[in-house]
Amino acid sequence: MPPKHYMFASLLVILALTSSACGTSASTNNEAVIATAVALTVQAERTLAAQATPLPSPTNLPPILASALAVPTKLPPTPPPTGAAGKFCTASASLVGETVPDGTIFSPGAIFTKVWRIKNTGTCAWDATWKIVFYDGDLLGGAYVYNFPQPAQPGETVEVPIVFTAPTQDGTYTGRWKLQSPWGTPFGVGDYDSPFWVKIVVGSMTPGKGTETVFGVTSVTYDVTRRCTTANTFYDITAYITTNGPLTVVFTTEQSDGHREGNNTLKFTQAGTRSFTWTWSQHIGSSTSTRWARIVVTSPVYQEFDKVTLPPLCW
């Protein structure tokens, strides 16, 4: 009997006994009272049983409903997230090369393709769920979002091409881009998470039509390798010269010891980057003062570029 049934029956019996304690002369009446209490208790139990609705048993139900009500004894294991779908890997990249150098000149409305060579320096595996997204600046006829062009495992380098259209108005235009993970986080390249960009100049190539644009050198960067022998220190200095169009560049190499070598020539058939290497040697016992070298462009326009500082001597 449920606890509530016991309490109800007990109360009735107590009332009956209390009534019987009033005198022995009423024993016949007491027996009637007790009998009545017992009858009321049975009736109350039947009423409560009728009001209670038992839960259906899965064994008495159709198979489909019984299966739905069944409680599994053990949940299936959750598969671990992958690098492309979860946030359990590091998304980072570096820019290792590009086409269409900054400042390349195009005619109004010209269509061109810019290609960035980007290395996956994180722990995520890139696939088509990763995106190339417009960050800011000039869209140059491109879309705001592109699917990543090809898979790239950590450590791999891939080419990221986008087709652009030069504006119809003369001027300088720059568009900046970033990558985006499947969980919506944008990220750039390098230690500072920088965007990668396209920067062009739009101008007329024909004298007398619109704003005539002059081709020239847009940048010079350097790479220095030091070689040591028992008697000398050798510096192999490579200058990377970038132009914004087809032209012939004439330049002079300069060194901090006063040595100059002029009339060096590089011919460009289109905008791009070419290299020039020269060697500077120092004998044992030379001064330990700081040394530098640089390129000075003399044609088509005179330009002095930054100096590169050389490493110390070998000894």
PDB file of C-alpha atoms in Angstrom:
ATOM      1  CA  MET A   1       0.000   0.000   0.000  1.00  0.00           C
ATOM      2  CA  PRO A   2       1.375   3.448  -0.872  1.00  0.00           C
ATOM      3  CA  PRO A   3       2.428   5.698   2.057  1.00  0.00           C
ATOM      4  CA  LYS A   4      -0.536   8.056   1.520  1.00  0.00           C
ATOM      5  CA  HIS A   5      -2.932   5.081   1.827  1.00  0.00           C
ATOM      6  CA  TYR A   6      -1.356   4.077   5.164  1.00  0.00           C
ATOM      7  CA  MET A   7      -1.746   7.594   6.541  1.00  0.00           C
ATOM      8  CA  PHE A   8      -5.414   7.806   5.538  1.00  0.00           C
ATOM      9  CA  ALA A   9      -6.277   4.389   7.073  1.00  0.00           C
ATOM     10  CA  SER A  10      -4.338   5.168  10.262  1.00  0.00           C
ATOM     11  CA  LEU A  11      -6.302   8.366  10.790  1.00  0.00           C
ATOM     12  CA  LEU A  12      -9.597   6.515  10.474  1.00  0.00           C
ATOM     13  CA  VAL A  13      -8.519   3.806  12.936  1.00  0.00           C
ATOM     14  CA  ILE A  14      -7.298   6.402  15.439  1.00  0.00           C
ATOM     15  CA  LEU A  15     -10.646   8.179  15.275  1.00  0.00           C
ATOM     16  CA  ALA A  16     -12.412   4.912  15.839  1.00  0.00           C
ATOM     17  CA  LEU A  17     -10.270   3.969  18.844  1.00  0.00           C
ATOM     18  CA  THR A  18     -10.686   7.411  20.318  1.00  0.00           C
ATOM     19  CA  SER A  19     -14.419   7.038  20.146  1.00  0.00           C
ATOM     20  CA  SER A  20     -14.242   3.596  21.834  1.00  0.00           C
ATOM     21  CA  ALA A  21     -12.275   4.987  24.752  1.00  0.00           C
ATOM     22  CA  CYS A  22     -15.296   6.964  25.933  1.00  0.00           C
ATOM     23  CA  GLY A  23     -16.891   3.930  27.722  1.00  0.00           C
ATOM     24  CA  THR A  24     -17.306   0.167  27.749  1.00  0.00           C
ATOM     25  CA  SER A  25     -21.032   0.428  27.485  1.00  0.00           C
ATOM     26  CA  ALA A  26     -20.746   1.437  23.884  1.00  0.00           C
ATOM     27  CA  SER A  27     -18.703  -1.581  22.721  1.00  0.00           C
ATOM     28  CA  THR A  28     -21.312  -2.536  20.172  1.00  0.00           C
ATOM     29  CA  ASN A  29     -21.150   0.956  18.721  1.00  0.00           C
ATOM     30  CA  ASN A  30     -17.313   0.849  18.721  1.00  0.00           C
ATOM     31  CA  GLU A  31     -17.291  -2.287  16.643  1.00  0.00           C
ATOM     32  CA  ALA A  32     -19.557  -0.600  14.124  1.00  0.00           C
ATOM     33  CA  VAL A  33     -17.296   2.427  14.008  1.00  0.00           C
ATOM     34  CA  ILE A  34     -14.209   0.268  13.382  1.00  0.00           C
ATOM     35  CA  ALA A  35     -15.967  -1.643  10.652  1.00  0.00           C
ATOM     36  CA  THR A  36     -16.983   1.587   9.049  1.00  0.00           C
ATOM     37  CA  ALA A  37     -13.384   2.861   9.175  1.00  0.00           C
ATOM     38  CA  VAL A  38     -12.100  -0.276   7.512  1.00  0.00           C
ATOM     39  CA  ALA A  39     -14.725   0.006   4.784  1.00  0.00           C
ATOM     40  CA  LEU A  40     -13.833   3.642   4.177  1.00  0.00           C
ATOM     41  CA  THR A  41     -10.141   2.708   3.957  1.00  0.00           C
ATOM     42  CA  VAL A  42     -10.790   0.090   1.286  1.00  0.00           C
ATOM     43  CA  GLN A  43     -12.960   2.503  -0.655  1.00  0.00           C
ATOM     44  CA  ALA A  44     -10.260   5.212  -0.464  1.00  0.00           C
ATOM     45  CA  GLU A  45      -7.630   2.800  -1.796  1.00  0.00           C
ATOM     46  CA  ARG A  46      -9.838   1.871  -4.719  1.00  0.00           C
ATOM     47  CA  THR A  47     -10.470   5.569  -5.510  1.00  0.00           C
ATOM     48  CA  LEU A  48      -6.753   6.437  -5.454  1.00  0.00           C
ATOM     49  CA  ALA A  49      -5.909   3.409  -7.594  1.00  0.00           C
ATOM     50  CA  ALA A  50      -8.523   4.465 -10.140  1.00  0.00           C
ATOM     51  CA  GLN A  51      -7.093   8.039 -10.286  1.00  0.00           C
ATOM     52  CA  ALA A  52      -3.474   6.912 -10.755  1.00  0.00           C
ATOM     53  CA  THR A  53      -2.340   6.451 -14.389  1.00  0.00           C
ATOM     54  CA  PRO A  54       0.566   3.996 -14.671  1.00  0.00           C
ATOM     55  CA  LEU A  55       3.332   4.691 -17.199  1.00  0.00           C
ATOM     56  CA  PRO A  56       3.126   2.511 -20.294  1.00  0.00           C
ATOM     57  CA  SER A  57       5.571  -0.348 -20.395  1.00  0.00           C
ATOM     58  CA  PRO A  58       7.748  -0.559 -23.526  1.00  0.00           C
ATOM     59  CA  THR A  59       7.066  -4.317 -23.576  1.00  0.00           C
ATOM     60  CA  ASN A  60       3.360  -3.732 -24.107  1.00  0.00           C
ATOM     61  CA  LEU A  61       3.765  -1.147 -26.903  1.00  0.00           C
ATOM     62  CA  PRO A  62       4.277  -1.461 -30.688  1.00  0.00           C
ATOM     63  CA  PRO A  63       7.958  -1.938 -31.611  1.00  0.00           C
ATOM     64  CA  ILE A  64       8.402   1.602 -33.052  1.00  0.00           C
ATOM     65  CA  LEU A  65       6.943   3.346 -29.957  1.00  0.00           C
ATOM     66  CA  ALA A  66       8.729   1.009 -27.561  1.00  0.00           C
ATOM     67  CA  SER A  67      12.028   1.844 -29.269  1.00  0.00           C
ATOM     68  CA  ALA A  68      11.352   5.593 -28.970  1.00  0.00           C
ATOM     69  CA  LEU A  69      10.656   5.311 -25.228  1.00  0.00           C
ATOM     70  CA  ALA A  70      13.639   3.090 -24.513  1.00  0.00           C
ATOM     71  CA  VAL A  71      16.543   4.794 -22.701  1.00  0.00           C
ATOM     72  CA  PRO A  72      19.980   3.771 -24.029  1.00  0.00           C
ATOM     73  CA  THR A  73      22.300   2.379 -21.428  1.00  0.00           C
ATOM     74  CA  LYS A  74      25.383   3.981 -23.128  1.00  0.00           C
ATOM     75  CA  LEU A  75      25.623   6.960 -25.485  1.00  0.00           C
ATOM     76  CA  PRO A  76      27.609   6.499 -28.728  1.00  0.00           C
ATOM     77  CA  PRO A  77      31.076   8.135 -28.673  1.00  0.00           C
ATOM     78  CA  THR A  78      31.352  11.622 -30.188  1.00  0.00           C
ATOM     79  CA  PRO A  79      33.827  11.680 -33.109  1.00  0.00           C
ATOM     80  CA  PRO A  80      36.751  14.085 -32.591  1.00  0.00           C
ATOM     81  CA  PRO A  81      36.574  17.319 -34.643  1.00  0.00           C
ATOM     82  CA  THR A  82      38.794  17.648 -37.681  1.00  0.00           C
ATOM     83  CA  GLY A  83      41.095  20.573 -38.439  1.00  0.00           C
ATOM     84  CA  ALA A  84      38.758  21.972 -41.099  1.00  0.00           C
ATOM     85  CA  ALA A  85      35.584  21.761 -39.010  1.00  0.00           C
ATOM     86  CA  GLY A  86      36.721  22.465 -35.469  1.00  0.00           C
ATOM     87  CA  LYS A  87      38.528  25.169 -33.566  1.00  0.00           C
ATOM     88  CA  PHE A  88      41.161  22.790 -32.248  1.00  0.00           C
ATOM     89  CA  CYS A  89      43.963  23.820 -34.629  1.00  0.00           C
ATOM     90  CA  THR A  90      45.953  26.977 -35.341  1.00  0.00           C
ATOM     91  CA  ALA A  91      45.205  29.039 -38.456  1.00  0.00           C
ATOM     92  CA  SER A  92      48.185  31.061 -39.708  1.00  0.00           C
ATOM     93  CA  ALA A  93      49.916  31.842 -43.011  1.00  0.00           C
ATOM     94  CA  SER A  94      52.866  33.620 -44.601  1.00  0.00           C
ATOM     95  CA  LEU A  95      53.303  35.306 -47.978  1.00  0.00           C
ATOM     96  CA  VAL A  96      56.251  33.829 -49.885  1.00  0.00           C
ATOM     97  CA  GLY A  97      55.762  35.403 -53.316  1.00  0.00           C
ATOM     98  CA  GLU A  98      53.414  37.230 -55.693  1.00  0.00           C
ATOM     99  CA  THR A  99      52.912  38.400 -59.246  1.00  0.00           C
ATOM    100  CA  VAL A 100      51.921  41.906 -60.442  1.00  0.00           C
ATOM    101  CA  PRO A 101      54.342  43.971 -58.336  1.00  0.00           C
ATOM    102  CA  ASP A 102      53.033  46.969 -56.405  1.00  0.00           C
ATOM    103  CA  GLY A 103      52.665  49.998 -58.642  1.00  0.00           C
ATOM    104  CA  THR A 104      52.258  48.035 -61.887  1.00  0.00           C
ATOM    105  CA  ILE A 105      50.695  50.292 -64.546  1.00  0.00           C
ATOM    106  CA  PHE A 106      47.572  49.201 -66.427  1.00  0.00           C
ATOM    107  CA  SER A 107      45.447  50.872 -69.054  1.00  0.00           C
ATOM    108  CA  PRO A 108      41.922  51.845 -67.924  1.00  0.00           C
ATOM    109  CA  GLY A 109      39.644  48.788 -67.908  1.00  0.00           C
ATOM    110  CA  ALA A 110      42.475  46.276 -68.344  1.00  0.00           C
ATOM    111  CA  ILE A 111      41.824  42.754 -66.985  1.00  0.00           C
ATOM    112  CA  PHE A 112      44.666  41.056 -65.107  1.00  0.00           C
ATOM    113  CA  THR A 113      45.286  38.195 -62.673  1.00  0.00           C
ATOM    114  CA  LYS A 114      47.132  38.683 -59.398  1.00  0.00           C
ATOM    115  CA  VAL A 115      48.634  35.539 -57.829  1.00  0.00           C
ATOM    116  CA  TRP A 116      49.829  35.296 -54.227  1.00  0.00           C
ATOM    117  CA  ARG A 117      51.943  32.336 -53.108  1.00  0.00           C
ATOM    118  CA  ILE A 118      50.839  31.618 -49.537  1.00  0.00           C
ATOM    119  CA  LYS A 119      52.305  29.066 -47.128  1.00  0.00           C
ATOM    120  CA  ASN A 120      50.193  27.263 -44.521  1.00  0.00           C
ATOM    121  CA  THR A 121      52.191  27.903 -41.329  1.00  0.00           C
ATOM    122  CA  GLY A 122      49.490  26.665 -38.933  1.00  0.00           C
ATOM    123  CA  THR A 123      48.283  23.230 -37.840  1.00  0.00           C
ATOM    124  CA  CYS A 124      44.963  23.251 -39.768  1.00  0.00           C
ATOM    125  CA  ALA A 125      44.493  21.481 -43.094  1.00  0.00           C
ATOM    126  CA  TRP A 126      43.009  23.937 -45.610  1.00  0.00           C
ATOM    127  CA  ASP A 127      40.298  22.797 -48.024  1.00  0.00           C
ATOM    128  CA  ALA A 128      37.352  24.303 -49.947  1.00  0.00           C
ATOM    129  CA  THR A 129      35.629  25.295 -46.680  1.00  0.00           C
ATOM    130  CA  TRP A 130      38.314  27.943 -46.168  1.00  0.00           C
ATOM    131  CA  LYS A 131      37.804  31.311 -47.857  1.00  0.00           C
ATOM    132  CA  ILE A 132      39.609  34.290 -49.387  1.00  0.00           C
ATOM    133  CA  VAL A 133      37.746  37.404 -48.243  1.00  0.00           C
ATOM    134  CA  PHE A 134      37.923  41.078 -49.209  1.00  0.00           C
ATOM    135  CA  TYR A 135      39.304  43.128 -46.289  1.00  0.00           C
ATOM    136  CA  ASP A 136      39.254  46.777 -47.376  1.00  0.00           C
ATOM    137  CA  GLY A 137      40.300  49.238 -50.082  1.00  0.00           C
ATOM    138  CA  ASP A 138      39.420  48.889 -53.769  1.00  0.00           C
ATOM    139  CA  LEU A 139      37.584  45.748 -54.904  1.00  0.00           C
ATOM    140  CA  LEU A 140      38.800  46.188 -58.511  1.00  0.00           C
ATOM    141  CA  GLY A 141      35.984  44.156 -60.028  1.00  0.00           C
ATOM    142  CA  GLY A 142      36.547  41.119 -57.812  1.00  0.00           C
ATOM    143  CA  ALA A 143      34.041  39.282 -55.596  1.00  0.00           C
ATOM    144  CA  TYR A 144      33.884  39.734 -51.837  1.00  0.00           C
ATOM    145  CA  VAL A 145      34.435  36.040 -51.058  1.00  0.00           C
ATOM    146  CA  TYR A 146      36.203  33.179 -52.882  1.00  0.00           C
ATOM    147  CA  ASN A 147      36.514  29.518 -51.944  1.00  0.00           C
ATOM    148  CA  PHE A 148      40.094  28.447 -51.327  1.00  0.00           C
ATOM    149  CA  PRO A 149      41.436  27.209 -54.705  1.00  0.00           C
ATOM    150  CA  GLN A 150      43.122  23.969 -53.588  1.00  0.00           C
ATOM    151  CA  PRO A 151      43.864  21.925 -50.432  1.00  0.00           C
ATOM    152  CA  ALA A 152      46.971  22.746 -48.397  1.00  0.00           C
ATOM    153  CA  GLN A 153      48.375  20.695 -45.551  1.00  0.00           C
ATOM    154  CA  PRO A 154      50.429  22.410 -42.824  1.00  0.00           C
ATOM    155  CA  GLY A 155      53.780  23.445 -44.298  1.00  0.00           C
ATOM    156  CA  GLU A 156      52.586  23.465 -47.916  1.00  0.00           C
ATOM    157  CA  THR A 157      52.579  26.501 -50.227  1.00  0.00           C
ATOM    158  CA  VAL A 158      49.743  27.152 -52.681  1.00  0.00           C
ATOM    159  CA  GLU A 159      48.949  29.755 -55.323  1.00  0.00           C
ATOM    160  CA  VAL A 160      45.950  32.002 -54.689  1.00  0.00           C
ATOM    161  CA  PRO A 161      44.833  33.749 -57.927  1.00  0.00           C
ATOM    162  CA  ILE A 162      42.171  36.454 -58.323  1.00  0.00           C
ATOM    163  CA  VAL A 163      41.107  38.115 -61.574  1.00  0.00           C
ATOM    164  CA  PHE A 164      40.814  41.909 -61.351  1.00  0.00           C
ATOM    165  CA  THR A 165      39.722  44.741 -63.636  1.00  0.00           C
ATOM    166  CA  ALA A 166      41.506  48.094 -63.619  1.00  0.00           C
ATOM    167  CA  PRO A 167      39.186  51.081 -63.039  1.00  0.00           C
ATOM    168  CA  THR A 168      38.428  53.435 -65.916  1.00  0.00           C
ATOM    169  CA  GLN A 169      39.726  56.489 -64.060  1.00  0.00           C
ATOM    170  CA  ASP A 170      43.449  57.270 -63.747  1.00  0.00           C
ATOM    171  CA  GLY A 171      44.935  56.890 -60.288  1.00  0.00           C
ATOM    172  CA  THR A 172      46.497  54.508 -57.762  1.00  0.00           C
ATOM    173  CA  TYR A 173      44.307  51.707 -56.375  1.00  0.00           C
ATOM    174  CA  THR A 174      44.886  49.231 -53.541  1.00  0.00           C
ATOM    175  CA  GLY A 175      42.737  46.275 -52.438  1.00  0.00           C
ATOM    176  CA  ARG A 176      43.505  44.233 -49.306  1.00  0.00           C
ATOM    177  CA  TRP A 177      42.537  40.610 -48.672  1.00  0.00           C
ATOM    178  CA  LYS A 178      42.650  38.004 -45.903  1.00  0.00           C
ATOM    179  CA  LEU A 179      41.919  34.306 -45.416  1.00  0.00           C
ATOM    180  CA  GLN A 180      38.973  33.008 -43.368  1.00  0.00           C
ATOM    181  CA  SER A 181      38.566  29.765 -41.424  1.00  0.00           C
ATOM    182  CA  PRO A 182      35.423  27.554 -41.662  1.00  0.00           C
ATOM    183  CA  TRP A 183      34.331  28.875 -38.250  1.00  0.00           C
ATOM    184  CA  GLY A 184      34.360  32.466 -39.563  1.00  0.00           C
ATOM    185  CA  THR A 185      37.656  33.828 -38.201  1.00  0.00           C
ATOM    186  CA  PRO A 186      39.613  36.026 -40.656  1.00  0.00           C
ATOM    187  CA  PHE A 187      43.420  35.945 -40.520  1.00  0.00           C
ATOM    188  CA  GLY A 188      46.269  37.477 -42.502  1.00  0.00           C
ATOM    189  CA  VAL A 189      49.907  36.651 -43.150  1.00  0.00           C
ATOM    190  CA  GLY A 190      53.074  37.014 -41.121  1.00  0.00           C
ATOM    191  CA  ASP A 191      53.667  37.702 -37.440  1.00  0.00           C
ATOM    192  CA  TYR A 192      51.329  40.704 -37.443  1.00  0.00           C
ATOM    193  CA  ASP A 193      48.377  38.992 -39.160  1.00  0.00           C
ATOM    194  CA  SER A 194      48.597  41.521 -42.006  1.00  0.00           C
ATOM    195  CA  PRO A 195      46.369  41.502 -45.091  1.00  0.00           C
ATOM    196  CA  PHE A 196      47.918  40.769 -48.489  1.00  0.00           C
ATOM    197  CA  TRP A 197      47.124  43.238 -51.247  1.00  0.00           C
ATOM    198  CA  VAL A 198      47.081  44.275 -54.878  1.00  0.00           C
ATOM    199  CA  LYS A 199      48.294  47.786 -55.716  1.00  0.00           C
ATOM    200  CA  ILE A 200      48.155  49.156 -59.266  1.00  0.00           C
ATOM    201  CA  VAL A 201      48.411  52.442 -61.142  1.00  0.00           C
ATOM    202  CA  VAL A 202      45.905  53.221 -63.891  1.00  0.00           C
ATOM    203  CA  GLY A 203      47.068  55.587 -66.610  1.00  0.00           C
ATOM    204  CA  SER A 204      47.249  56.103 -70.334  1.00  0.00           C
ATOM    205  CA  MET A 205      50.115  54.410 -72.168  1.00  0.00           C
ATOM    206  CA  THR A 206      49.815  56.731 -75.168  1.00  0.00           C
ATOM    207  CA  PRO A 207      51.364  60.223 -75.006  1.00  0.00           C
ATOM    208  CA  GLY A 208      48.764  62.950 -75.306  1.00  0.00           C
ATOM    209  CA  LYS A 209      45.832  60.742 -74.284  1.00  0.00           C
ATOM    210  CA  GLY A 210      44.712  61.252 -70.729  1.00  0.00           C
ATOM    211  CA  THR A 211      47.315  61.189 -67.988  1.00  0.00           C
ATOM    212  CA  GLU A 212      50.531  59.789 -69.399  1.00  0.00           C
ATOM    213  CA  THR A 213      52.129  57.376 -66.904  1.00  0.00           C
ATOM    214  CA  VAL A 214      55.885  56.891 -66.737  1.00  0.00           C
ATOM    215  CA  PHE A 215      57.279  53.426 -66.159  1.00  0.00           C
ATOM    216  CA  GLY A 216      59.970  53.145 -63.506  1.00  0.00           C
ATOM    217  CA  VAL A 217      61.523  51.192 -60.628  1.00  0.00           C
ATOM    218  CA  THR A 218      59.097  50.795 -57.734  1.00  0.00           C
ATOM    219  CA  SER A 219      61.285  48.993 -55.182  1.00  0.00           C
ATOM    220  CA  VAL A 220      64.705  47.470 -54.470  1.00  0.00           C
ATOM    221  CA  THR A 221      65.299  44.811 -51.795  1.00  0.00           C
ATOM    222  CA  TYR A 222      68.435  42.889 -50.854  1.00  0.00           C
ATOM    223  CA  ASP A 223      69.721  39.499 -49.771  1.00  0.00           C
ATOM    224  CA  VAL A 224      73.282  39.170 -48.366  1.00  0.00           C
ATOM    225  CA  THR A 225      75.285  35.945 -47.966  1.00  0.00           C
ATOM    226  CA  ARG A 226      78.594  35.894 -46.043  1.00  0.00           C
ATOM    227  CA  ARG A 227      81.356  33.393 -46.932  1.00  0.00           C
ATOM    228  CA  CYS A 228      84.420  32.921 -44.730  1.00  0.00           C
ATOM    229  CA  THR A 229      87.948  31.724 -45.605  1.00  0.00           C
ATOM    230  CA  THR A 230      91.174  31.789 -43.615  1.00  0.00           C
ATOM    231  CA  ALA A 231      92.206  35.052 -45.271  1.00  0.00           C
ATOM    232  CA  ASN A 232      89.019  36.789 -46.441  1.00  0.00           C
ATOM    233  CA  THR A 233      85.384  37.551 -45.799  1.00  0.00           C
ATOM    234  CA  PHE A 234      83.214  37.512 -48.930  1.00  0.00           C
ATOM    235  CA  TYR A 235      79.829  39.199 -49.203  1.00  0.00           C
ATOM    236  CA  ASP A 236      77.513  38.095 -52.039  1.00  0.00           C
ATOM    237  CA  ILE A 237      74.980  40.935 -52.351  1.00  0.00           C
ATOM    238  CA  THR A 238      71.836  40.314 -54.399  1.00  0.00           C
ATOM    239  CA  ALA A 239      69.556  43.235 -55.270  1.00  0.00           C
ATOM    240  CA  TYR A 240      65.951  42.527 -56.356  1.00  0.00           C
ATOM    241  CA  ILE A 241      64.763  45.326 -58.634  1.00  0.00           C
ATOM    242  CA  THR A 242      61.020  45.681 -59.326  1.00  0.00           C
ATOM    243  CA  THR A 243      59.436  47.772 -62.085  1.00  0.00           C
ATOM    244  CA  ASN A 244      55.857  48.752 -62.873  1.00  0.00           C
ATOM    245  CA  GLY A 245      56.096  48.041 -66.586  1.00  0.00           C
ATOM    246  CA  PRO A 246      58.394  47.271 -69.532  1.00  0.00           C
ATOM    247  CA  LEU A 247      61.595  49.327 -69.501  1.00  0.00           C
ATOM    248  CA  THR A 248      65.389  49.157 -69.346  1.00  0.00           C
ATOM    249  CA  VAL A 249      66.910  49.991 -65.962  1.00  0.00           C
ATOM    250  CA  VAL A 250      70.431  51.398 -65.707  1.00  0.00           C
ATOM    251  CA  PHE A 251      71.937  51.470 -62.209  1.00  0.00           C
ATOM    252  CA  THR A 252      75.115  51.792 -60.130  1.00  0.00           C
ATOM    253  CA  THR A 253      76.227  49.696 -57.154  1.00  0.00           C
ATOM    254  CA  GLU A 254      77.623  51.661 -54.191  1.00  0.00           C
ATOM    255  CA  GLN A 255      79.585  50.479 -51.132  1.00  0.00           C
ATOM    256  CA  SER A 256      80.509  52.177 -47.878  1.00  0.00           C
ATOM    257  CA  ASP A 257      84.230  51.912 -48.735  1.00  0.00           C
ATOM    258  CA  GLY A 258      83.623  54.317 -51.652  1.00  0.00           C
ATOM    259  CA  HIS A 259      83.697  51.720 -54.418  1.00  0.00           C
ATOM    260  CA  ARG A 260      81.149  52.328 -57.226  1.00  0.00           C
ATOM    261  CA  GLU A 261      80.379  50.323 -60.335  1.00  0.00           C
ATOM    262  CA  GLY A 262      78.043  51.943 -62.857  1.00  0.00           C
ATOM    263  CA  ASN A 263      76.265  51.239 -66.158  1.00  0.00           C
ATOM    264  CA  ASN A 264      74.732  47.958 -64.994  1.00  0.00           C
ATOM    265  CA  THR A 265      71.643  47.162 -67.081  1.00  0.00           C
ATOM    266  CA  LEU A 266      68.489  45.055 -66.656  1.00  0.00           C
ATOM    267  CA  LYS A 267      65.811  44.901 -69.371  1.00  0.00           C
ATOM    268  CA  PHE A 268      62.175  44.265 -68.383  1.00  0.00           C
ATOM    269  CA  THR A 269      59.606  43.149 -70.969  1.00  0.00           C
ATOM    270  CA  GLN A 270      56.780  43.637 -68.465  1.00  0.00           C
ATOM    271  CA  ALA A 271      56.209  44.630 -64.865  1.00  0.00           C
ATOM    272  CA  GLY A 272      58.085  42.304 -62.547  1.00  0.00           C
ATOM    273  CA  THR A 273      61.188  41.659 -60.447  1.00  0.00           C
ATOM    274  CA  ARG A 274      64.704  40.744 -61.558  1.00  0.00           C
ATOM    275  CA  SER A 275      67.888  40.243 -59.552  1.00  0.00           C
ATOM    276  CA  PHE A 276      71.491  41.412 -59.799  1.00  0.00           C
ATOM    277  CA  THR A 277      74.360  40.006 -57.678  1.00  0.00           C
ATOM    278  CA  TRP A 278      77.849  41.351 -56.987  1.00  0.00           C
ATOM    279  CA  THR A 279      80.593  40.314 -54.544  1.00  0.00           C
ATOM    280  CA  TRP A 280      82.549  42.425 -52.062  1.00  0.00           C
ATOM    281  CA  SER A 281      85.604  40.859 -50.364  1.00  0.00           C
ATOM    282  CA  GLN A 282      87.470  42.008 -47.236  1.00  0.00           C
ATOM    283  CA  HIS A 283      90.956  40.777 -46.300  1.00  0.00           C
ATOM    284  CA  ILE A 284      91.905  39.707 -42.755  1.00  0.00           C
ATOM    285  CA  GLY A 285      92.903  42.707 -40.714  1.00  0.00           C
ATOM    286  CA  SER A 286      90.384  45.054 -42.383  1.00  0.00           C
ATOM    287  CA  SER A 287      88.537  47.582 -40.292  1.00  0.00           C
ATOM    288  CA  THR A 288      85.678  46.210 -38.198  1.00  0.00           C
ATOM    289  CA  SER A 289      83.483  49.259 -38.846  1.00  0.00           C
ATOM    290  CA  THR A 290      79.917  48.816 -40.121  1.00  0.00           C
ATOM    291  CA  ARG A 291      79.611  48.206 -43.856  1.00  0.00           C
ATOM    292  CA  TRP A 292      76.692  48.880 -46.200  1.00  0.00           C
ATOM    293  CA  ALA A 293      75.807  48.639 -49.887  1.00  0.00           C
ATOM    294  CA  ARG A 294      73.003  49.918 -52.119  1.00  0.00           C
ATOM    295  CA  ILE A 295      71.636  50.410 -55.641  1.00  0.00           C
ATOM    296  CA  VAL A 296      71.296  53.838 -57.302  1.00  0.00           C
ATOM    297  CA  VAL A 297      69.102  53.893 -60.435  1.00  0.00           C
ATOM    298  CA  THR A 298      70.330  56.361 -63.043  1.00  0.00           C
ATOM    299  CA  SER A 299      67.793  55.659 -65.814  1.00  0.00           C
ATOM    300  CA  PRO A 300      64.982  56.118 -66.742  1.00  0.00           C
ATOM    301  CA  VAL A 301      64.703  58.302 -63.614  1.00  0.00           C
ATOM    302  CA  TYR A 302      67.423  58.951 -61.013  1.00  0.00           C
ATOM    303  CA  GLN A 303      66.494  57.131 -57.767  1.00  0.00           C
ATOM    304  CA  GLU A 304      68.481  56.365 -54.597  1.00  0.00           C
ATOM    305  CA  PHE A 305      67.242  53.361 -52.632  1.00  0.00           C
ATOM    306  CA  ASP A 306      67.805  52.274 -49.026  1.00  0.00           C
ATOM    307  CA  LYS A 307      71.137  50.818 -47.929  1.00  0.00           C
ATOM    308  CA  VAL A 308      71.563  47.250 -46.722  1.00  0.00           C
ATOM    309  CA  THR A 309      73.824  46.695 -43.681  1.00  0.00           C
ATOM    310  CA  LEU A 310      76.303  43.802 -44.049  1.00  0.00           C
ATOM    311  CA  PRO A 311      77.062  41.205 -41.351  1.00  0.00           C
ATOM    312  CA  PRO A 312      80.300  41.515 -39.318  1.00  0.00           C
ATOM    313  CA  LEU A 313      83.590  40.121 -40.636  1.00  0.00           C
ATOM    314  CA  CYS A 314      84.268  36.435 -40.028  1.00  0.00           C
ATOM    315  CA  TRP A 315      86.950  37.041 -37.370  1.00  0.00           C
TER     316      TRP A 315
END
